[in-house]
Amino acid sequence: MLVSHRSKFIYTKTVKTAGTSVELYFEPFCVDGAATDANGKTHRHDEQVSDAGIVGFRGPDRPSSSVWWNHMPAADIKRLLGDEVWNSYFKFCVVRNPFDKVVSLFYFQRKTGRLDVDLTAPDPEQFERWLTSRRLPVDRDKYTIDGEFCLDDVIKYEQLHQDMERICQRVGVPWIPSAFAKVKSGIRPAGATIAQMYSDESAKIVRKQFAFEFDYFGYAESPQLAAALA
């Protein structure tokens, strides 16, 4: 998560939405010593608070002493900043089609050793077992408070650069596409498409758990998925 007192914005960080890449881009405008790109920034970052703004702790093994951290719920950010700052600053996050987001999360967690799956089974079978054996980590608390959407705008993963440019214009920072560093990519196999990975059962689970996102952000059923399940 980020807060910029200079540009008066708040960024809440969602899961598997290019959230770190977006965070890295806007981070220089939240620290002392303004910059116009994120080159040289790293994924791990200690909590940093200054007159310029706030950068939440980013990385594994978050210290218990951290007040601000990467995937911090919006309600906690609002409580700590206070109503005056929360209400007057421009607030945004990144969202992604839930069908795509969940596949990306599966491969990320498998790579990082967080899944207990039968690696001899085909990937779609592993994926469905994973979905049916646990509750998905829905991160709705990053953009809702008491069940209501609480931000001012969103960047859609599917039109990332277009929306990044629009948000940059809104908060008064330059948009430099060459400075947008894509991190944590290349984990998901190229063939792991939505149509390839989902069965009727796994699609039903995602539709149910992400009903708010499908409705509020206007994500329609994937034509490829619909054809595959027909």
Short mmCIF file of C-alpha atoms in Angstrom, two decimals:
data_model
loop_
_atom_site.label_atom_id
_atom_site.label_comp_id
_atom_site.label_asym_id
_atom_site.label_seq_id
_atom_site.Cartn_x
_atom_site.Cartn_y
_atom_site.Cartn_z
CA MET A 1 0.00 0.00 0.00
CA LEU A 2 1.05 3.56 -0.63
CA VAL A 3 0.18 7.03 0.54
CA SER A 4 1.51 10.15 -1.18
CA HIS A 5 1.06 13.38 0.73
CA ARG A 6 2.64 15.29 -2.13
CA SER A 7 0.30 13.99 -4.83
CA LYS A 8 -2.54 13.21 -2.41
CA PHE A 9 -3.29 9.63 -3.37
CA ILE A 10 -3.77 6.30 -1.59
CA TYR A 11 -3.07 2.98 -3.28
CA THR A 12 -4.43 -0.25 -1.83
CA LYS A 13 -2.75 -3.42 -3.04
CA THR A 14 -4.72 -6.42 -4.31
CA VAL A 15 -3.50 -9.96 -5.04
CA LYS A 16 -2.34 -11.25 -8.45
CA THR A 17 -3.24 -8.08 -10.34
CA ALA A 18 0.23 -6.72 -11.21
CA GLY A 19 -0.15 -4.96 -7.87
CA THR A 20 3.57 -4.94 -7.09
CA SER A 21 4.42 -3.52 -10.50
CA VAL A 22 1.93 -0.71 -10.02
CA GLU A 23 3.17 -0.14 -6.48
CA LEU A 24 6.77 0.13 -7.68
CA TYR A 25 5.78 2.70 -10.27
CA PHE A 26 4.01 5.01 -7.80
CA GLU A 27 6.40 4.41 -4.88
CA PRO A 28 8.86 7.22 -5.81
CA PHE A 29 6.10 9.77 -5.29
CA CYS A 30 5.57 8.56 -1.72
CA VAL A 31 9.12 8.94 -0.40
CA ASP A 32 11.55 11.78 0.16
CA GLY A 33 13.33 12.69 -3.07
CA ALA A 34 10.83 12.68 -5.94
CA ALA A 35 11.58 10.45 -8.90
CA THR A 36 9.88 9.76 -12.20
CA ASP A 37 10.49 6.03 -12.59
CA ALA A 38 10.83 2.86 -10.53
CA ASN A 39 14.07 1.56 -12.01
CA GLY A 40 16.24 -0.01 -9.36
CA LYS A 41 13.36 -0.57 -6.95
CA THR A 42 13.00 -4.04 -5.48
CA HIS A 43 10.11 -6.26 -4.51
CA ARG A 44 11.06 -6.34 -0.83
CA HIS A 45 10.75 -3.03 0.98
CA ASP A 46 10.77 -2.13 4.65
CA GLU A 47 8.00 0.05 5.99
CA GLN A 48 8.82 3.69 5.31
CA VAL A 49 7.03 6.72 6.72
CA SER A 50 8.07 10.31 6.00
CA ASP A 51 6.61 13.75 5.35
CA ALA A 52 6.35 12.69 1.70
CA GLY A 53 4.13 9.70 2.38
CA ILE A 54 4.00 6.04 3.35
CA VAL A 55 5.27 2.83 1.74
CA GLY A 56 3.97 -0.26 3.49
CA PHE A 57 6.22 -3.22 4.28
CA ARG A 58 6.50 -5.42 1.20
CA GLY A 59 7.78 -8.98 1.18
CA PRO A 60 7.54 -12.23 3.16
CA ASP A 61 7.87 -12.52 6.95
CA ARG A 62 6.28 -9.21 7.82
CA PRO A 63 7.55 -7.99 11.22
CA SER A 64 4.89 -7.96 13.91
CA SER A 65 5.87 -4.36 14.62
CA SER A 66 4.79 -3.19 11.16
CA VAL A 67 2.06 -0.58 11.22
CA TRP A 68 1.77 -0.35 7.44
CA TRP A 69 2.09 -3.32 5.09
CA ASN A 70 1.51 -4.25 1.45
CA HIS A 71 -1.90 -5.98 1.42
CA MET A 72 -3.41 -3.87 4.17
CA PRO A 73 -7.24 -3.70 4.33
CA ALA A 74 -8.80 -0.40 3.36
CA ALA A 75 -10.57 -0.09 6.72
CA ASP A 76 -7.23 -0.24 8.56
CA ILE A 77 -5.69 2.38 6.28
CA LYS A 78 -8.66 4.69 6.78
CA ARG A 79 -8.58 4.24 10.56
CA LEU A 80 -4.87 5.08 10.81
CA LEU A 81 -4.92 8.00 8.37
CA GLY A 82 -8.11 9.51 9.73
CA ASP A 83 -11.25 10.63 7.93
CA GLU A 84 -9.85 13.96 6.72
CA VAL A 85 -6.96 12.42 4.75
CA TRP A 86 -8.96 9.39 3.63
CA ASN A 87 -11.84 11.47 2.32
CA SER A 88 -9.72 14.11 0.60
CA TYR A 89 -7.09 11.88 -1.09
CA PHE A 90 -7.68 10.04 -4.38
CA LYS A 91 -7.92 6.29 -3.70
CA PHE A 92 -7.38 3.49 -6.22
CA CYS A 93 -6.34 -0.14 -6.69
CA VAL A 94 -5.99 -2.74 -9.48
CA VAL A 95 -8.65 -5.35 -10.26
CA ARG A 96 -8.64 -8.36 -12.57
CA ASN A 97 -11.12 -10.80 -14.08
CA PRO A 98 -11.60 -13.33 -11.25
CA PHE A 99 -11.33 -16.34 -13.56
CA ASP A 100 -7.90 -15.17 -14.67
CA LYS A 101 -6.83 -13.94 -11.24
CA VAL A 102 -7.48 -17.30 -9.58
CA VAL A 103 -5.49 -19.26 -12.17
CA SER A 104 -2.58 -16.87 -11.67
CA LEU A 105 -2.83 -17.30 -7.90
CA PHE A 106 -2.81 -21.09 -8.23
CA TYR A 107 0.44 -21.13 -10.19
CA PHE A 108 2.07 -18.56 -7.93
CA GLN A 109 1.24 -20.54 -4.79
CA ARG A 110 2.34 -23.79 -6.40
CA LYS A 111 5.69 -22.29 -7.37
CA THR A 112 6.28 -20.88 -3.90
CA GLY A 113 5.51 -24.25 -2.26
CA ARG A 114 2.28 -23.21 -0.59
CA LEU A 115 0.17 -25.97 -2.13
CA ASP A 116 -0.12 -29.63 -1.23
CA VAL A 117 -1.12 -31.04 -4.62
CA ASP A 118 -0.46 -34.16 -6.65
CA LEU A 119 2.06 -32.87 -9.16
CA THR A 120 1.61 -36.01 -11.31
CA ALA A 121 -1.99 -34.99 -12.11
CA PRO A 122 -2.78 -32.70 -15.06
CA ASP A 123 -2.78 -29.02 -14.15
CA PRO A 124 -6.58 -28.53 -14.55
CA GLU A 125 -7.13 -31.44 -12.13
CA GLN A 126 -4.67 -29.99 -9.63
CA PHE A 127 -6.39 -26.63 -9.99
CA GLU A 128 -9.86 -28.02 -9.31
CA ARG A 129 -8.68 -29.98 -6.26
CA TRP A 130 -7.08 -26.81 -4.93
CA LEU A 131 -10.28 -24.83 -5.45
CA THR A 132 -12.53 -27.42 -3.80
CA SER A 133 -10.27 -27.99 -0.80
CA ARG A 134 -10.05 -24.44 0.51
CA ARG A 135 -11.67 -21.03 0.64
CA LEU A 136 -10.06 -18.68 -1.80
CA PRO A 137 -8.27 -15.66 -0.33
CA VAL A 138 -10.75 -13.11 -1.67
CA ASP A 139 -9.17 -9.69 -1.15
CA ARG A 140 -12.34 -7.63 -1.26
CA ASP A 141 -11.32 -5.85 1.93
CA LYS A 142 -8.78 -3.88 -0.10
CA TYR A 143 -11.52 -1.93 -1.89
CA THR A 144 -14.59 -2.27 0.32
CA ILE A 145 -15.46 -1.21 3.86
CA ASP A 146 -18.51 -2.78 5.49
CA GLY A 147 -19.39 -4.35 2.15
CA GLU A 148 -19.39 -1.07 0.20
CA PHE A 149 -16.88 -0.01 -2.47
CA CYS A 150 -14.75 2.67 -0.80
CA LEU A 151 -12.23 3.84 -3.42
CA ASP A 152 -12.48 6.47 -6.15
CA ASP A 153 -11.31 4.47 -9.17
CA VAL A 154 -9.70 1.22 -10.30
CA ILE A 155 -7.09 0.16 -12.81
CA LYS A 156 -8.21 -2.90 -14.75
CA TYR A 157 -5.48 -5.46 -15.34
CA GLU A 158 -6.87 -6.13 -18.82
CA GLN A 159 -6.15 -2.54 -19.90
CA LEU A 160 -3.25 -1.88 -17.57
CA HIS A 161 -1.25 0.72 -19.49
CA GLN A 162 -4.34 2.61 -20.62
CA ASP A 163 -5.65 2.89 -17.09
CA MET A 164 -2.22 3.63 -15.63
CA GLU A 165 -1.97 6.63 -17.95
CA ARG A 166 -5.42 7.82 -16.88
CA ILE A 167 -4.65 7.48 -13.16
CA CYS A 168 -1.29 9.21 -13.55
CA GLN A 169 -3.02 12.15 -15.19
CA ARG A 170 -5.57 12.23 -12.38
CA VAL A 171 -2.95 12.37 -9.58
CA GLY A 172 -0.56 14.62 -11.48
CA VAL A 173 2.42 12.32 -12.00
CA PRO A 174 4.08 11.50 -15.35
CA TRP A 175 3.22 8.30 -17.18
CA ILE A 176 6.41 6.75 -18.60
CA PRO A 177 5.62 3.28 -20.01
CA SER A 178 9.30 2.32 -20.22
CA ALA A 179 9.59 2.82 -16.45
CA PHE A 180 6.79 0.38 -15.71
CA ALA A 181 8.67 -2.71 -14.49
CA LYS A 182 6.65 -5.95 -14.70
CA VAL A 183 7.64 -8.16 -11.79
CA LYS A 184 6.65 -11.67 -10.67
CA SER A 185 5.70 -12.63 -14.22
CA GLY A 186 6.53 -15.75 -16.23
CA ILE A 187 5.27 -18.21 -13.59
CA ARG A 188 2.06 -19.26 -15.33
CA PRO A 189 2.49 -21.54 -18.38
CA ALA A 190 1.41 -20.03 -21.67
CA GLY A 191 -1.11 -22.80 -22.24
CA ALA A 192 -2.89 -22.30 -18.91
CA THR A 193 -5.77 -20.34 -20.38
CA ILE A 194 -9.13 -19.82 -18.72
CA ALA A 195 -10.79 -22.20 -21.18
CA GLN A 196 -8.13 -24.87 -20.55
CA MET A 197 -8.13 -24.71 -16.75
CA TYR A 198 -11.81 -24.59 -15.79
CA SER A 199 -14.45 -27.29 -15.47
CA ASP A 200 -18.12 -26.68 -14.65
CA GLU A 201 -17.38 -27.27 -10.96
CA SER A 202 -14.33 -25.00 -10.69
CA ALA A 203 -16.06 -22.22 -12.66
CA LYS A 204 -19.04 -22.45 -10.30
CA ILE A 205 -16.78 -22.00 -7.25
CA VAL A 206 -15.15 -18.87 -8.66
CA ARG A 207 -18.47 -17.38 -9.77
CA LYS A 208 -19.86 -17.81 -6.26
CA GLN A 209 -16.88 -16.51 -4.30
CA PHE A 210 -16.30 -13.52 -6.59
CA ALA A 211 -19.93 -12.61 -7.26
CA PHE A 212 -19.35 -9.03 -6.06
CA GLU A 213 -16.40 -8.53 -8.44
CA PHE A 214 -18.20 -9.93 -11.47
CA ASP A 215 -21.13 -7.62 -10.83
CA TYR A 216 -19.47 -4.42 -9.58
CA PHE A 217 -16.54 -4.28 -12.00
CA GLY A 218 -18.53 -5.54 -14.99
CA TYR A 219 -16.59 -8.70 -15.67
CA ALA A 220 -18.65 -10.84 -18.02
CA GLU A 221 -18.35 -14.56 -18.59
CA SER A 222 -15.33 -15.34 -20.76
CA PRO A 223 -16.52 -16.36 -24.26
CA GLN A 224 -13.70 -18.91 -24.36
CA LEU A 225 -14.79 -20.41 -21.05
CA ALA A 226 -18.43 -20.48 -22.07
CA ALA A 227 -17.51 -22.34 -25.25
CA ALA A 228 -15.30 -24.79 -23.38
CA LEU A 229 -18.06 -25.62 -20.87
CA ALA A 230 -20.86 -25.84 -23.44
#
